[in-house]
Every structure is written in C-alpha cells, then in structure tokens.
C-alpha cells in the first residue's frame, strides 16, 4: 500500500509541476515578483527648448529641429531592462533593446516638422502725420523722421498741389510729396498649426526663428497670398479719437518678416513683426484737421471757410500679412520593460502574487498666477500706468501665484503569499483482537500495533497591502518674468525673496517580507488506538494539521515608501503586519504673500518714446525638488491678464516774455503784444510747471524732471543778457532747464514791427523736435510742448538837448572863445539822467529849461534868452526811422510866467513883418518859413556822421539810373560839400517837421557780428538836428484873446497897450513826436505824451526850478527855454538888422 501511495504522490507532483509550467505564462512562478513596464516622460534639457504644449500637455514641441535627451535607468540588482520604447503621442517612434540592468545613453531625435502660420496681421495699421505752422520754418508741411522711417521720392509744385491764402501768406494746402515709408507692423494674431486633427496655437518659444527658415517661408517680394493692402480697415490715430482708411495710392514694395529695414540679417529673426516698405502720394486726399489746443478738445476737420495756418494732415496704411514658420514635435514619453529577478525570494513551498490596488493621486499644476505692473511706490502709486507714466519714473512688478505645484500618484500594492507544503505524520495503530483463553474463559488480550504514515497537503495564504510612490513631483518657485515695452530691455526677472520652498523627502523602501514558513515538516507522532480491529487514521487530522501549520506561519511584514512633506508624514514607512496605513494626500498649495515676487524700482529709460497701452505678458517658472520621482521636470507657465502700460513723458510750455511798458513810447500801444524795446534787455520766462492732463501724477505741477531741453526761437537777432553771445535770427536757443527766466538783449538794428517768439520744451524721450503741441504734449504722438508770444519791437525817441544859443550873452557857454567854432561841449539836457534813467554825467546848471541862473558865466545872474535868437538842438531816435518819409514833428506852445513865478498863463503870440502887423502865430496869415542848414558852421556835425549818412543814401535811396553813373565817393563828397549846406525848410513858428535831410546815422559800426549788415546797423540810430526861435518882437496876449475886437473897442494898438503881457518870461514848450512813412495822422512815438511812459520824465526832468534869485517856477514837461518877454535881439544892436 505504501508503494502505491508513493506512486500516486509522484504522479501528482508531476502533474502539478506541468500545470505550474503552463500557468507560468500567465502567473509568476513561485519565488518571482511580477514582470512590469513603467512609463515616464522624456526628460529634455532646457537648452533643447522642448517643452509641453499648454493646450496638449501630453505633447512636447520645440523651435529646434533636433533635440537630445539623456536616459539613465537602473532596474536594480538581479533585474534586467528588456527594452525602452519611445512614443510621440500614441505613435511609437523608436525602440531600443537593452537586455541589461542599467541603461545610460544620450539619444538624438529629429523633430516632426509642423507648419505654423499667423494670418491677418497688421490690420491695426499705421498713420503718417504732417504738420503745418505759421513761421517760415514751419510754413511748408513738415513730418519728423525723414531719412529714418521714410524718404521723399518727389515733390510737386505749389501750382499742382494748390495753395491757400491765410493772412496774406500762401500756404500749401497739402504736402504734395511722394514718399516711401518703411513701417514695422506688429504681429497681432497667434500662430496656429494643425496637429493630428487638432488646431493648436503656438507661442513663439515653440517656433523656428532661424533666418534661413523665415526667409524661405516668407519671401520679401510681395504677393497677394502674403500681404494685401486693407482699405476697409478704420485705423486709429493714437488717442486722438479719429480714424482713417488706407490711402488709395498705396503701393507695396517689400515685406521683411522679422527684420527691420537696413538691419543686418543675423542667425535669427523676430517672430513678432514684419517690416513693410510702401509708397504713397501725399498730394491731396489726406485727412486734414486743425491742431487742437489741449487734450480735452476734439479734433476738428479742416474747413476751407475757416482757414488757419496751423494744421495737421494724416495719411493711413493698413495691411493683412501672413507670417509662417515651423514647430517640431518630439517624443513625449517612454516605456521601460523590465524582466525582474528574485527580488523577494519566496520561501520553499510558497509564492507571492502582487498586483496594483487602489490609487491615491492628485495634481495642482496650475500656478493660478496673476501679476500687475504699476508705478512705484506700491499702495502709494503716483501714476496710473493705464493712463500714463513718464520715463525716468520707476515701475514695480508684482506676481501672485501658488507657493508650489505638485503632482503625485501613490500606488497600493496588494497581494497574497501562498504556502503549499506537505505535513507528514507517523502513526502507530493499536488494536487488540484478543486470543482464545486456554482455560476457556473468554479471550486473552492480544495487543497489536502497526506503523503508518500520511502526507497531508496544507495550503496557507497570507494577504498583504502596502503603498509605494509611483510618481511624486513637487515644484518650488524659481523665478517670474514680466515683459513690457516700458522696462529696460523690455523685461524684468523677479526672484523670490523671503520665500520658503516646500521640504520634501522620499525614501523608496516600500516592500513586503513574507514569513519563511516551516517548509515540509513532520507533525508529532500520534498513536491511533483501535478496538479489536486495526484502526484507520482518523479523518480530522487534516484540520488539526492545518491549524498547526497556520500557527507556524506569521503574517507578511510590509512597509510603505516614506514621504514627508514639510514635516508632515504623508506616507509612513514603518514595518507592520499584513497591511500598512493608507497615505495622506499632498496638501494643496496656497498663494504666496505679495512680497515674495515683488520687484520695485524698475526705472523706465528715457530712450522709450511715448506709446499707448503697451501690452504686458509674463511667465512664472517652477523648478523640481530633488526628491521628485518619476515626474516631469519643472516648467514655465504663462501669466495672463497683466495690465498694459502707457508711456507718456510730459512736458508743458506756458512761456511768457517781459513787457517793457516802462520804455514803450508808442502813441497807440498794442496791448495784445509784449513790448520789446530796441537796444534794451528783455526777458523770457520758460517755466517747467503748468497744467497737463488731469491724470494721476500729472495735472498742474512741475515737470522739469522730464525735460531734455528748453528752447526759444526769435525771428530777429538777439544777444545774451550780458552781450557775450550773439544769436542770429531764426536760431533755436537752448535754455538751461532749471533756469526760469533768461535775459536777452535786443540789438538796435532789429527792424521794428510785430513778431512771434516761439518756445519749445522737449521731453527727455523725444525722438525729434517735431511734432509739437501747444501748452503741453497732451497727445502721445507729441514729445514737444510749444508756446508762442506775440511781441512788438519798438524804437526810441530820446536825448533832446540844446547845443547852442545865438544870443551873444550865451556864446561863451558853448564856444571856447568869442568868434570861435570850437565847442566847449556844454549842452543843456532834459535832466541829469540818460535814455533809461541812469545818470547821464552832466551836472547843473546844464539842464532844461534855460532861465536866469542857468548861464554859468560870471556876471550873468539875470541873463535869459532874448526873443528873436534861435536855439540849436538835436535829438535821437532808434529804430526804422531811416526812410525818406520819416521825420520828427515838434509842436511849440507858449506860456507867460511872471518874473516871480507866481502867475503862469497860456498865451498867443503875434508879430509884425515888413508888410503886415499883428500876425498871430499859427494863423493862416502866419506864413513865416523857418530853415535849418545841417552842415552849419556852428552846428559842428562830425564829418564821419555826414559820410556814413551819404553812403547809406547812395546805397539805399537811389537806383543806378538815378545816380547817372556818379560814384559813391563822388556822391559822398558832393553831399558833404554842397547838399548838407543847403537850407532845409522845417516849418514855421507853430509847427516844425524835421525831415530826412537834417538827419544823420550814428548807429554802431564796430564789433558787429558777421551776419549783420553794417550799413543797416549804422542806420539804426538816427540823429535829428534843428533850431527854433520866437519872433523878434512878439506881442504876448492871454491865449484866446480877440485882439481884433480889442482894437475895435480900444483904438489902434501899440506896444504899450495893457492887453500885452510884460515883465515876465515867454516859456517855450516842445511836444516832440516821431513820424514814420509820412503818416502825420498816426505819429509813431511820443517823447512826452505816450500812454505808458514819459521819456521827458525818464531823463530826469525837474518840474520845479529856481532862478538865480531863488524864485520858484513850476514847469510843464516840454518846457525848454524862458525867453525874456521884455527884451529882443534888437536890443543888442544900435540899428535894426535882420537876424
């Protein structure tokens, strides 16, 4: 029986082994762990540019056509990597047979090329602005940037473009130019590509930007497939709230993708713009507007019924262009197939089967990032960057995001270890059949025993459960990048400050350790008693031995991988029986504090021109922690919704000029213009403060910080205030920005008349000095604020003095000796002060009026001037008093004053001539003519004056034909010898007009700037010579007396009639005016009676004077001589002679 049992046992084992071999195809053999494959993301170095597509994170792309990856894998001891397979999406692209425990290789891939295209770009368009101004420099249309972004191809004539008359000046209606422009148009639409049926947008970081690729995909020769002129698009004009459409004359010449005009083609090109060169005719069909005065005013279309010199005209261009290139797709994951050795040796007779159980996984890979770019300082922002911020001000960038990202997968491993063993037990079977008793009484004991044994197959199972990390990726903040035009370099990088990254540790020691078990063993011997027959092994033995075996096999020892996150144990690696503790999920991130990614003090360079609402973008980069396992590397994520920034550097211009009213002698002042007086200083004030836009940080304040320069433009010559520097007319003069007021000096040769002084304040970021805007650069296109001041250049009338008195009692006052021609140099001036009120240098008694006490000679205490004697005088003018029709009008008037000075009465004068009596001065009968000889022997006019005057007259008063071949030298000699010694009529007793014949030119001749006409400068100061006398024996009556009526009622008149005033003085008074161009009805300047000033007073005239006896006389401006009413020139002769 035992043999049979053994044979059966052998057959059974053979069958079991056969079955085991066959089942091994599907189940691991005893003592082996399961065969497995692991999928991982392909790691690419950042230099390759390969990264996940944000719309399909399973796919990876790069701008580069080739990329490499380094794969390092180790299957562990006793294990073998069978092969590694690479996939691009679902497509297998490469398989590498390994058959080794480790694999370390750098593998190269060629990316799959996909065309990406950006269409319909440039439709936002561009505009070209021409400006027209009032002055000569601006009168024709002007546009900045010529030679840079545009050039003139041709100009049509005024007749072709037509002109318009504005205030007597012809202005071109339109620029009348054919121009070629080169404009950089931003790419405004995203790149798209069709990838395996999916339409994806591509950031430029994914796109091939090599120059040869860009050139090949985007030919420079324009074609309708690549670029078209969009004439239906309304193009915005900055922030002016006006639009226009592409000009019909537009002709596209060239398109350069990603390359600026004239730039050298390098290894790469920009993917963000195309440069389009095109021609346009700016002849007539432009959009024409008035220049608005401030930012709140609307742009108003130009109306031919309301013509203005200052105007703008705009021409527009809009395009739709296509930009194309390639992106390259790469393998995104690989699969490792391993043939594992005996990693957990199973005890003999046992086997463990492990399978995947539950999964705990999650991810927070969206940084939830947001950012702002604002003006410093945070929470106290001076500027609203949406509206405007100047250069030289600083910005801060602030990014908020999750403090970390994570992705993880915790895999439960469940299994069962099976123990199949044989328990043998030996038995002793006992029984007693008895035997016959020889004595016949019953049976005798006959104990029997027999050995037996039996093998029991025992099956024991031990379940197990533990957790391992299948994937763990935790990513800390590396940096953030914000991009905006306003930044230096157009971007800033922000590194975290005060940031504590998460601390993660991973110990990959998750495993199970089964009890080795007892193996096949023999159970304790057992006796099986029977009765009288041999017993069998009892049936319950298997249950007993099962329980016995169970007690010999302990539970499987299991432990997890260990994961500790910021001190919190998420997965506990402690060894336990049978089942480990389930892991805890990775905590979700929280938002960082606002100080972590904060970068203040980013100054806007002054090289940044004004631009409206420049788009912002940003990224944030997270880097992997060293504890990461089987997870993708870190990545960079876009930050959307960042506010734009408007760069607008403000300048204001509220300039002014001094109004020299204190020296303005105009008969009728023009109160709408500032008075600039010849040969005097004046000031201009160019403040840096004033009203700008009512935006935060702008408004009414000082803007000096943003000024590059301040300049003033005079359409006439000027000197610096100290006369050290000469500035020719039409010169822009730079003024130091901190200097509020600047003094200049007006040369005497500048023509009198109306002018406009121009000012411009130039912002530090100005690319050019035009276009400009009045008061402030309210509009972004302007980087210059302008202003104008209307001024009037005005001359002078001054320096009246008496140079000689024909009365013999006064001869030695003016002559060095009796009968001599040599003057003493004495003369009687208005006062002790000069033209501008400074001390002249003369002394008393040489001031007007002349009365007793003014003769400095001994014994002349009671000497005054006798009637009939003339007084010689001269005076000066400055300005344009050099034409043939210019002159000086002197209106005499008369007052009688008693000798004690107590009674003063306006009087009329009468005189007799050879044929008539009692002729009233100023009546129609008063026909007495007065004459002046310029080159009189006692007038002492310097020959240099006469020569200079003759030269000017020769060159300016006569044509060549009029001179009939007479040379200049001959004319000068003849002028001095003959013309100047002729009598020149100047009027009569009641009115004198000093004409050009008794005028000389005494202006400057030395040290003149080279650009100045010397003759014109010399003619700028004029000297007028004259003389006047009362009638020889005047009859003096109270003004308004009807002498004829008196004679009728009182009989014939005699000198002794009481109606005639005696015993006093006739005070001669002059009212002096300048006459320009013969206009007697509108005298130019007043010596005394100007509304704004009195030159007579300026020169120190004293309105109260005492004679030699201490008697006080009250004077009136213009009183020059006290004639003795009781003495005549005839008293100096025994016989009457003609004087």
GROMACS .gro file of N, CA and C in nm, residues 278-328:
model
  153
  278UNK      N    1   0.646  10.073  -4.845
  278UNK     CA    2   0.542  10.105  -4.941
  278UNK      C    3   0.554  10.251  -4.981
  279UNK      N    4   0.499  10.283  -5.097
  279UNK     CA    5   0.497  10.419  -5.149
  279UNK      C    6   0.356  10.475  -5.135
  280UNK      N    7   0.348  10.607  -5.112
  280UNK     CA    8   0.219  10.676  -5.111
  280UNK      C    9   0.238  10.815  -5.170
  281UNK      N   10   0.131  10.866  -5.232
  281UNK     CA   11   0.129  11.002  -5.284
  281UNK      C   12   0.050  11.089  -5.187
  282UNK      N   13   0.120  11.178  -5.119
  282UNK     CA   14   0.053  11.268  -5.024
  282UNK      C   15   0.025  11.401  -5.095
  283UNK      N   16  -0.060  11.391  -5.194
  283UNK     CA   17  -0.087  11.508  -5.277
  283UNK      C   18  -0.208  11.586  -5.227
  284UNK      N   19  -0.323  11.521  -5.220
  284UNK     CA   20  -0.443  11.595  -5.184
  284UNK      C   21  -0.535  11.521  -5.088
  285UNK      N   22  -0.547  11.393  -5.103
  285UNK     CA   23  -0.657  11.321  -5.037
  285UNK      C   24  -0.628  11.282  -4.893
  286UNK      N   25  -0.567  11.370  -4.817
  286UNK     CA   26  -0.539  11.337  -4.678
  286UNK      C   27  -0.656  11.377  -4.587
  287UNK      N   28  -0.646  11.331  -4.463
  287UNK     CA   29  -0.744  11.368  -4.362
  287UNK      C   30  -0.689  11.491  -4.289
  288UNK      N   31  -0.752  11.605  -4.311
  288UNK     CA   32  -0.695  11.732  -4.267
  288UNK      C   33  -0.774  11.786  -4.147
  289UNK      N   34  -0.699  11.830  -4.044
  289UNK     CA   35  -0.760  11.877  -3.920
  289UNK      C   36  -0.688  12.003  -3.872
  290UNK      N   37  -0.757  12.076  -3.785
  290UNK     CA   38  -0.691  12.183  -3.711
  290UNK      C   39  -0.610  12.121  -3.598
  291UNK      N   40  -0.506  12.190  -3.557
  291UNK     CA   41  -0.430  12.148  -3.440
  291UNK      C   42  -0.511  12.184  -3.316
  292UNK      N   43  -0.538  12.084  -3.234
  292UNK     CA   44  -0.616  12.114  -3.114
  292UNK      C   45  -0.526  12.176  -3.009
  293UNK      N   46  -0.586  12.257  -2.921
  293UNK     CA   47  -0.509  12.335  -2.824
  293UNK      C   48  -0.482  12.261  -2.696
  294UNK      N   49  -0.563  12.161  -2.665
  294UNK     CA   50  -0.540  12.084  -2.542
  294UNK      C   51  -0.600  11.947  -2.559
  295UNK      N   52  -0.573  11.860  -2.461
  295UNK     CA   53  -0.613  11.720  -2.475
  295UNK      C   54  -0.762  11.699  -2.462
  296UNK      N   55  -0.833  11.795  -2.405
  296UNK     CA   56  -0.977  11.775  -2.388
  296UNK      C   57  -1.055  11.817  -2.513
  297UNK      N   58  -0.989  11.891  -2.599
  297UNK     CA   59  -1.058  11.936  -2.720
  297UNK      C   60  -1.067  11.823  -2.822
  298UNK      N   61  -1.177  11.822  -2.898
  298UNK     CA   62  -1.191  11.725  -3.005
  298UNK      C   63  -1.112  11.770  -3.127
  299UNK      N   64  -1.068  11.673  -3.205
  299UNK     CA   65  -1.007  11.706  -3.333
  299UNK      C   66  -1.117  11.756  -3.426
  300UNK      N   67  -1.093  11.869  -3.491
  300UNK     CA   68  -1.193  11.930  -3.578
  300UNK      C   69  -1.141  11.928  -3.721
  301UNK      N   70  -1.226  11.877  -3.811
  301UNK     CA   71  -1.186  11.871  -3.951
  301UNK      C   72  -1.165  12.011  -4.007
  302UNK      N   73  -1.068  12.021  -4.093
  302UNK     CA   74  -1.033  12.149  -4.153
  302UNK      C   75  -1.145  12.194  -4.245
  303UNK      N   76  -1.179  12.323  -4.235
  303UNK     CA   77  -1.285  12.381  -4.316
  303UNK      C   78  -1.224  12.493  -4.398
  304UNK      N   79  -1.238  12.486  -4.530
  304UNK     CA   80  -1.176  12.587  -4.617
  304UNK      C   81  -1.236  12.725  -4.593
  305UNK      N   82  -1.352  12.730  -4.526
  305UNK     CA   83  -1.414  12.859  -4.495
  305UNK      C   84  -1.360  12.919  -4.366
  306UNK      N   85  -1.276  12.844  -4.298
  306UNK     CA   86  -1.213  12.893  -4.175
  306UNK      C   87  -1.066  12.854  -4.178
  307UNK      N   88  -0.991  12.919  -4.262
  307UNK     CA   89  -0.853  12.881  -4.286
  307UNK      C   90  -0.764  12.919  -4.168
  308UNK      N   91  -0.675  12.828  -4.133
  308UNK     CA   92  -0.575  12.854  -4.029
  308UNK      C   93  -0.441  12.799  -4.074
  309UNK      N   94  -0.337  12.870  -4.036
  309UNK     CA   95  -0.204  12.825  -4.077
  309UNK      C   96  -0.167  12.694  -4.010
  310UNK      N   97  -0.197  12.682  -3.881
  310UNK     CA   98  -0.161  12.561  -3.809
  310UNK      C   99  -0.262  12.450  -3.840
  311UNK      N  100  -0.211  12.342  -3.895
  311UNK     CA  101  -0.300  12.232  -3.935
  311UNK      C  102  -0.222  12.101  -3.932
  312UNK      N  103  -0.295  11.993  -3.933
  312UNK     CA  104  -0.239  11.859  -3.942
  312UNK      C  105  -0.308  11.788  -4.057
  313UNK      N  106  -0.235  11.699  -4.124
  313UNK     CA  107  -0.298  11.613  -4.224
  313UNK      C  108  -0.241  11.473  -4.205
  314UNK      N  109  -0.329  11.374  -4.211
  314UNK     CA  110  -0.293  11.236  -4.183
  314UNK      C  111  -0.317  11.150  -4.306
  315UNK      N  112  -0.226  11.055  -4.328
  315UNK     CA  113  -0.242  10.953  -4.429
  315UNK      C  114  -0.225  10.817  -4.360
  316UNK      N  115  -0.302  10.718  -4.405
  316UNK     CA  116  -0.310  10.593  -4.333
  316UNK      C  117  -0.269  10.476  -4.423
  317UNK      N  118  -0.229  10.370  -4.357
  317UNK     CA  119  -0.198  10.245  -4.426
  317UNK      C  120  -0.238  10.130  -4.335
  318UNK      N  121  -0.299  10.027  -4.394
  318UNK     CA  122  -0.335   9.907  -4.317
  318UNK      C  123  -0.312   9.786  -4.405
  319UNK      N  124  -0.268   9.678  -4.345
  319UNK     CA  125  -0.232   9.560  -4.421
  319UNK      C  126  -0.282   9.435  -4.352
  320UNK      N  127  -0.297   9.332  -4.432
  320UNK     CA  128  -0.314   9.197  -4.380
  320UNK      C  129  -0.196   9.116  -4.432
  321UNK      N  130  -0.111   9.074  -4.342
  321UNK     CA  131   0.002   8.995  -4.387
  321UNK      C  132   0.008   8.863  -4.311
  322UNK      N  133   0.073   8.767  -4.375
  322UNK     CA  134   0.085   8.631  -4.320
  322UNK      C  135   0.231   8.604  -4.284
  323UNK      N  136   0.248   8.539  -4.171
  323UNK     CA  137   0.383   8.505  -4.123
  323UNK      C  138   0.381   8.355  -4.094
  324UNK      N  139   0.478   8.282  -4.148
  324UNK     CA  140   0.477   8.138  -4.126
  324UNK      C  141   0.616   8.086  -4.095
  325UNK      N  142   0.619   7.972  -4.023
  325UNK     CA  143   0.744   7.905  -3.989
  325UNK      C  144   0.708   7.761  -3.951
  326UNK      N  145   0.794   7.699  -3.868
  326UNK     CA  146   0.773   7.560  -3.830
  326UNK      C  147   0.789   7.544  -3.680
  327UNK      N  148   0.722   7.441  -3.627
  327UNK     CA  149   0.748   7.392  -3.493
  327UNK      C  150   0.775   7.243  -3.504
  328UNK      N  151   0.848   7.187  -3.409
  328UNK     CA  152   0.893   7.048  -3.419
  328UNK      C  153   0.844   6.971  -3.298
   0.00000   0.00000   0.00000
